[in-house]
mmCIF file of C-alpha atoms in Angstrom:
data_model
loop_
_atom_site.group_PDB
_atom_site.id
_atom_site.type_symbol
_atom_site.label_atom_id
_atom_site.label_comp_id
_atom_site.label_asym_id
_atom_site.label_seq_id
_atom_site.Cartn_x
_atom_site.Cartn_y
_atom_site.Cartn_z
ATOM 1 C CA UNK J 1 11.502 1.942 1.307
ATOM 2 C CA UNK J 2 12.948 -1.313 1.252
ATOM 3 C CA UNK J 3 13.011 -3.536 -1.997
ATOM 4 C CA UNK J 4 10.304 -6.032 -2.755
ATOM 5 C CA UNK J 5 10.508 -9.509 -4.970
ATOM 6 C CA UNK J 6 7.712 -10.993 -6.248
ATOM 7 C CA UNK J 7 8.836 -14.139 -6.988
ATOM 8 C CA UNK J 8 5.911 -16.244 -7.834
ATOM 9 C CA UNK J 9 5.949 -18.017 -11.322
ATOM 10 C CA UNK J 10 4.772 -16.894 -14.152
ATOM 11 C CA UNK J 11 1.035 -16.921 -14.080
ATOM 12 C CA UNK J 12 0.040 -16.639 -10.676
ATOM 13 C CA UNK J 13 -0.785 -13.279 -10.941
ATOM 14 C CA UNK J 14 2.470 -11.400 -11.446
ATOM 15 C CA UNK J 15 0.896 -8.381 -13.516
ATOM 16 C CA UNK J 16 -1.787 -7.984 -11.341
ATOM 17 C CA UNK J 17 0.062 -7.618 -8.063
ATOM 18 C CA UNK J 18 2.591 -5.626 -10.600
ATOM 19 C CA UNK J 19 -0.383 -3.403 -11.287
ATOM 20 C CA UNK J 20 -1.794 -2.834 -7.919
ATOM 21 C CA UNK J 21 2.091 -2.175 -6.813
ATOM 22 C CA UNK J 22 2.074 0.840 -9.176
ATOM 23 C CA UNK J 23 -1.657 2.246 -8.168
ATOM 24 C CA UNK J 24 0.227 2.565 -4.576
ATOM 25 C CA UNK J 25 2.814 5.190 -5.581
ATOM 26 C CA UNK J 26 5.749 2.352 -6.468
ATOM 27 C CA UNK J 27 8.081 1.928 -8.569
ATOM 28 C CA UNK J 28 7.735 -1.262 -10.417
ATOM 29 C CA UNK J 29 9.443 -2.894 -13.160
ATOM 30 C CA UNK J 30 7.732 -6.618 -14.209
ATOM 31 C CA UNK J 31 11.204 -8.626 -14.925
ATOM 32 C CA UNK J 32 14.111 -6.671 -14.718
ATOM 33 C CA UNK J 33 17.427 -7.455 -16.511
ATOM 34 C CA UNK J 34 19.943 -4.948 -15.778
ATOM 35 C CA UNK J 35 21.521 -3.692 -12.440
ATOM 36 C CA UNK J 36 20.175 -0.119 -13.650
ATOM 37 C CA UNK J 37 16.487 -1.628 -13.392
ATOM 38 C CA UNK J 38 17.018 -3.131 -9.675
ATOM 39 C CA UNK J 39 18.393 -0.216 -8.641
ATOM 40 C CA UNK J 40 15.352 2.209 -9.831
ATOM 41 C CA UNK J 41 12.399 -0.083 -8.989
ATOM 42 C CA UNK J 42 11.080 0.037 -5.875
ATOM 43 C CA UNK J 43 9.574 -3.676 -6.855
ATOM 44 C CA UNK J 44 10.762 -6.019 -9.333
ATOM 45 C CA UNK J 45 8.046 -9.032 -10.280
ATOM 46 C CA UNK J 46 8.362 -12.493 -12.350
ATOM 47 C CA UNK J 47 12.196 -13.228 -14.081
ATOM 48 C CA UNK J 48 14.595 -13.867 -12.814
ATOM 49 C CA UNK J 49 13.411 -13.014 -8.958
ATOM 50 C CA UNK J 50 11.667 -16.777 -8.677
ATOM 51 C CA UNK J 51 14.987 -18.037 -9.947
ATOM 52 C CA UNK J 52 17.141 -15.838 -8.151
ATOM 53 C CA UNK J 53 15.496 -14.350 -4.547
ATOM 54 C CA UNK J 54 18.615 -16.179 -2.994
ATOM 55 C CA UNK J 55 20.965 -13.826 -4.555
ATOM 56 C CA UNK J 56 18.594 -11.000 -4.193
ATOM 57 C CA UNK J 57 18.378 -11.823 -0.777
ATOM 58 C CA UNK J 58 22.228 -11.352 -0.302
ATOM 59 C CA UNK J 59 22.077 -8.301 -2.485
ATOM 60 C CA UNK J 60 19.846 -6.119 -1.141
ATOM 61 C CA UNK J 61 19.835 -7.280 2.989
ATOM 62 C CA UNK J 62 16.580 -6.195 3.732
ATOM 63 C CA UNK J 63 14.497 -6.519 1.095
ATOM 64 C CA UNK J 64 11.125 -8.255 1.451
ATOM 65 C CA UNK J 65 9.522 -11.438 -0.591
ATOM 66 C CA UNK J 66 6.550 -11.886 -1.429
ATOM 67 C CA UNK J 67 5.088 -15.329 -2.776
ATOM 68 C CA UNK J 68 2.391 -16.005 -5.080
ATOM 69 C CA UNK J 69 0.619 -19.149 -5.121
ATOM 70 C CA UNK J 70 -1.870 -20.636 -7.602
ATOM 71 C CA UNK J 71 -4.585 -24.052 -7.682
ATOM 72 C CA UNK J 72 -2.206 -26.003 -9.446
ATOM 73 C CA UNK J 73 -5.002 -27.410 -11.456
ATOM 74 C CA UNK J 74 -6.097 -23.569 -12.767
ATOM 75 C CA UNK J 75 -1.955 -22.996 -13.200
ATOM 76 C CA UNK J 76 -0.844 -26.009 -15.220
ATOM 77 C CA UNK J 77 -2.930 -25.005 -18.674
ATOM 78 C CA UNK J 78 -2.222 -21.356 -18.339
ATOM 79 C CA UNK J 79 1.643 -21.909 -18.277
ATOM 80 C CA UNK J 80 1.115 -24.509 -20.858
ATOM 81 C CA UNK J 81 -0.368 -21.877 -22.882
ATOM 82 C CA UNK J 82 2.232 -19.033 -21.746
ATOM 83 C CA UNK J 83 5.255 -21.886 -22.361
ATOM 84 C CA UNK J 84 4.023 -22.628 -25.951
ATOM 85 C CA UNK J 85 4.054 -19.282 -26.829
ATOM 86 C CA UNK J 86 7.564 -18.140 -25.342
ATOM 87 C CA UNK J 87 9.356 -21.558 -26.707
ATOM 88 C CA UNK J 88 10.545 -20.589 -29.913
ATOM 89 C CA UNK J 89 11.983 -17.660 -28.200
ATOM 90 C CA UNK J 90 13.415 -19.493 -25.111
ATOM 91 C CA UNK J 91 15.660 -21.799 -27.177
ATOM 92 C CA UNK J 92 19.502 -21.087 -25.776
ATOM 93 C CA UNK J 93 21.458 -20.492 -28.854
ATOM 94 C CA UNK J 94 18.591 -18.929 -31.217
ATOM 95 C CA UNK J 95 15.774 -17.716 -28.899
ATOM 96 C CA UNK J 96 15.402 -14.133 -29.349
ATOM 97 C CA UNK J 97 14.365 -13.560 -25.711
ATOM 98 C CA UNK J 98 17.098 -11.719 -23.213
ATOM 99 C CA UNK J 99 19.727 -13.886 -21.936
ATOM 100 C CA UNK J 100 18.368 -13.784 -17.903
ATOM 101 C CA UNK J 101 15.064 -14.203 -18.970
ATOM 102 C CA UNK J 102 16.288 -17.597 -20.559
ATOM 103 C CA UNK J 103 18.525 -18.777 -17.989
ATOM 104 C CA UNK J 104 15.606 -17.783 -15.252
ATOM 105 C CA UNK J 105 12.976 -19.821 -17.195
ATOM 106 C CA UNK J 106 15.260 -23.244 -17.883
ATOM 107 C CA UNK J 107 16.728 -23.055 -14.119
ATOM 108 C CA UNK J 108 13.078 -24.443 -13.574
ATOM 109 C CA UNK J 109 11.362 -25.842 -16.223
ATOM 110 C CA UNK J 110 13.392 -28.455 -18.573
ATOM 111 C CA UNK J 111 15.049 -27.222 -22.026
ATOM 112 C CA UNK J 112 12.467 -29.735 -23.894
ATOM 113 C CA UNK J 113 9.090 -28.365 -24.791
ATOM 114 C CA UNK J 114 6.498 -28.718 -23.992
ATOM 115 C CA UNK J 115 5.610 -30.756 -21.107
ATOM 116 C CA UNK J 116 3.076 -33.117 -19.755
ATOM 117 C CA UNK J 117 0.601 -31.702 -16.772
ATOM 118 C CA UNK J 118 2.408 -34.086 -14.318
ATOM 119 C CA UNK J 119 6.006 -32.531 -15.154
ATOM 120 C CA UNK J 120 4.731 -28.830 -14.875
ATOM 121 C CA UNK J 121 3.013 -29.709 -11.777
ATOM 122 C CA UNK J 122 6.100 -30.446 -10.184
ATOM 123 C CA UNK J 123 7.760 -27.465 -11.176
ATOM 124 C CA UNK J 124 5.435 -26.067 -9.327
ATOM 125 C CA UNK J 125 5.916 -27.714 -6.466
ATOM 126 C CA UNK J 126 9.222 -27.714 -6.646
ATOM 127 C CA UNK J 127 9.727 -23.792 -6.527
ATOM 128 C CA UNK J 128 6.833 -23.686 -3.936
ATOM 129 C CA UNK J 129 8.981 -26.265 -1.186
ATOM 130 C CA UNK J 130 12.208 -24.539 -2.454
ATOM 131 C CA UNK J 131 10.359 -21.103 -1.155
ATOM 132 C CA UNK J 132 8.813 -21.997 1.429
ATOM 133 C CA UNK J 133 11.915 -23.518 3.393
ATOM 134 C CA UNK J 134 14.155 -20.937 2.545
ATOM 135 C CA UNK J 135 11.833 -18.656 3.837
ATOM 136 C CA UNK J 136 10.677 -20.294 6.691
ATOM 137 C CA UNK J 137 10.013 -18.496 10.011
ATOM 138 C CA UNK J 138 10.616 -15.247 8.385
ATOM 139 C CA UNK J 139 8.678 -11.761 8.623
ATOM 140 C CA UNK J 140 10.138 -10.484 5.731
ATOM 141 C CA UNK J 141 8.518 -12.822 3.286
ATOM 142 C CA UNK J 142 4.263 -13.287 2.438
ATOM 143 C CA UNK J 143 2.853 -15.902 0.937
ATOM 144 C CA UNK J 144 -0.841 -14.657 -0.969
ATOM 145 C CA UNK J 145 -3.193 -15.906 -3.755
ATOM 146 C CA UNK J 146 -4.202 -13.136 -5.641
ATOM 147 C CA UNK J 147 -7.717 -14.684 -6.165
ATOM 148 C CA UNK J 148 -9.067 -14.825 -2.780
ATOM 149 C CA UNK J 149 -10.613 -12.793 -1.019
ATOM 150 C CA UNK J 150 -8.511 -10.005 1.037
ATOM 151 C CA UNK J 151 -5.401 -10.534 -1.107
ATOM 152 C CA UNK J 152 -4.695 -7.064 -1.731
ATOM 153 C CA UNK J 153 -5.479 -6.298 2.095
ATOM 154 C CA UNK J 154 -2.561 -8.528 3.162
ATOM 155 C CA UNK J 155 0.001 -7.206 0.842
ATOM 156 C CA UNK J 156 -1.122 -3.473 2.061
ATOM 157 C CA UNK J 157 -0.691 -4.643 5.365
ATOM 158 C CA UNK J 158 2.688 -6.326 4.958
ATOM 159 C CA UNK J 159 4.243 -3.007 2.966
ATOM 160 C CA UNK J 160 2.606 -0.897 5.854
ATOM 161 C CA UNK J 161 0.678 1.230 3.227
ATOM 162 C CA UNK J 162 -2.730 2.683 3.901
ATOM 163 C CA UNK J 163 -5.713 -0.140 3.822
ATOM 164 C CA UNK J 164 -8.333 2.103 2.410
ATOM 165 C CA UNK J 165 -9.663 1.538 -0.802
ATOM 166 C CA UNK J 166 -9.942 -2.149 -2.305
ATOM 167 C CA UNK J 167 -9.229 -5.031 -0.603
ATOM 168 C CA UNK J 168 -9.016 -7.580 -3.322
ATOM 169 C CA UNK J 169 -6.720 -7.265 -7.155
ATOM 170 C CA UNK J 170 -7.391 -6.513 -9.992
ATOM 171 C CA UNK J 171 -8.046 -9.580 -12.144
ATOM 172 C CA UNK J 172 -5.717 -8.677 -15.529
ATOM 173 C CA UNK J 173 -3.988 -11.096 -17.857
ATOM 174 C CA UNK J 174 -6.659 -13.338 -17.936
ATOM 175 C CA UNK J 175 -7.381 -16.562 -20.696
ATOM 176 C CA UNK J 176 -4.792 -16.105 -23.346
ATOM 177 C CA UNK J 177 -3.533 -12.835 -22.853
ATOM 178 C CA UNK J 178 -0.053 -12.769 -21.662
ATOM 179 C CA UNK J 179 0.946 -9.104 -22.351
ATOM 180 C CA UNK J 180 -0.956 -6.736 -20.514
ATOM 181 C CA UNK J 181 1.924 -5.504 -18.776
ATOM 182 C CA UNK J 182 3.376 -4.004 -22.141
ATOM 183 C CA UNK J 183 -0.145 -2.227 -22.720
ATOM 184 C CA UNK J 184 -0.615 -1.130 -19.182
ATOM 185 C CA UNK J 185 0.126 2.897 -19.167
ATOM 186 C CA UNK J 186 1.748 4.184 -15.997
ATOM 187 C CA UNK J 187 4.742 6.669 -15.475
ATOM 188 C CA UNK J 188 6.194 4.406 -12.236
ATOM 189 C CA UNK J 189 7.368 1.357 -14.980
ATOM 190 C CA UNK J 190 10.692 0.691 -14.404
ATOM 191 C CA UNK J 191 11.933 -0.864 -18.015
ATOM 192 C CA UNK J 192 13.340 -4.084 -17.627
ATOM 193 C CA UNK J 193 16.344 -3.500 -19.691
ATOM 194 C CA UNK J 194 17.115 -0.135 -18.360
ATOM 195 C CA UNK J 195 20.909 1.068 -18.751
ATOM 196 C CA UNK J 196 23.451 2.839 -16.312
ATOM 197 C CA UNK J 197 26.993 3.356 -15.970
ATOM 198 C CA UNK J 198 27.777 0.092 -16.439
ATOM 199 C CA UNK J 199 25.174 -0.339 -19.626
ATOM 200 C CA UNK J 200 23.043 -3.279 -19.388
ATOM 201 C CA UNK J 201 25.377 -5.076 -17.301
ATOM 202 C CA UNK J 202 23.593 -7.293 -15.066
ATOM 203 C CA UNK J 203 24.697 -8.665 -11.581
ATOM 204 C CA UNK J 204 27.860 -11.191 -11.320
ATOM 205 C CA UNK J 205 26.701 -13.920 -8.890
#
């Protein structure tokens, strides 16, 4: 199989499509910051793909994309929320977070915390144009809301896996919790810091 990006932003529903991904059979790791951890996963969700699907587009020809979109009204507190707690740890020189998870996170929202619901808004729409015409005309990538009804249907259909079962996600990381992922059990997580031959080297690009 192919490799799939989910490279919606953060809180659109990355862990739940991340979820559903694994209840299929996949191979999923939600962020990924080592070539080790691209290679393994059959999917890799949130940072750095919705900073980097160009590269990952040149890196692994094809791969499919898969976009998640969100009422920008319902998104805007949510990442406030998700923003305020990651800040400390976001900070360049001091933040304790992993170096691509940093750089993935700044190349769209500014270095200066936290910001007004106009600025995140067009963030938003920012990635969402920057997307949608790089992906324009193309069968490789799918644009879904995980929210409405059918969601799950389309992304069965688009990875040609079996349509039986449920049609819609499972609604996870919901209100203030932001680290379901981390408590979610399953033996297909890829770890997002996984190590191979070359360590933790990540890609040069």
């Amino acid at each position: 199989m192919s490799k799939t990006f989910i490279i919606g932003l953060p809180r659109t529903g990355t862990t739940s499509i991340s979820v559903a991904l694994l209840e299929m059979g996949l191979l999923v790791a939600h962020t990924a910051f080592t070539k080790k951890a691209f290679e393994m996963a059959d999917v890799v969700s949130d940072a750095p793909c919705f900073s980097d699907y160009m590269h990952l587009d040149t890196l692994f020809p094809g791969a499919k994309f898969i976009y998640l979109s969100r009422d920008v009204d319902k998104w805007v507190p949510s990442i406030t929320m998700l923003l305020q707690k990651m800040a400390p740890h976001l900070e360049p020189k001091t933040g304790k977070f992993n170096p691509i998870l940093k750089r993935s996170f700044h190349s769209l929202f500014p270095a200066t915390l936290p910001l007004t619901h106009n600025a995140l808004a067009e963030c938003y729409l920012n990635h969402e144009r920057a997307v949608f015409t790089y992906f324009k005309d193309r069968n490789d990538f799918l644009a879904i809301d995980v929210s409405e009804p059918n969601s799950l249907l389309k992304l069965k259909q688009f990875l040609g896996k079996t349509v039986e079962g449920d049609t819609d996600f499972p609604k996870l990381n919901v209100g203030r919790q932001v680290a379901n992922w981390k408590e979610y059990k399953h033996p297909n997580k890829i770890n997002s810091n996984l190590a191979g031959v070359e360590h933790r080297k990540y890609f040069d690009y």
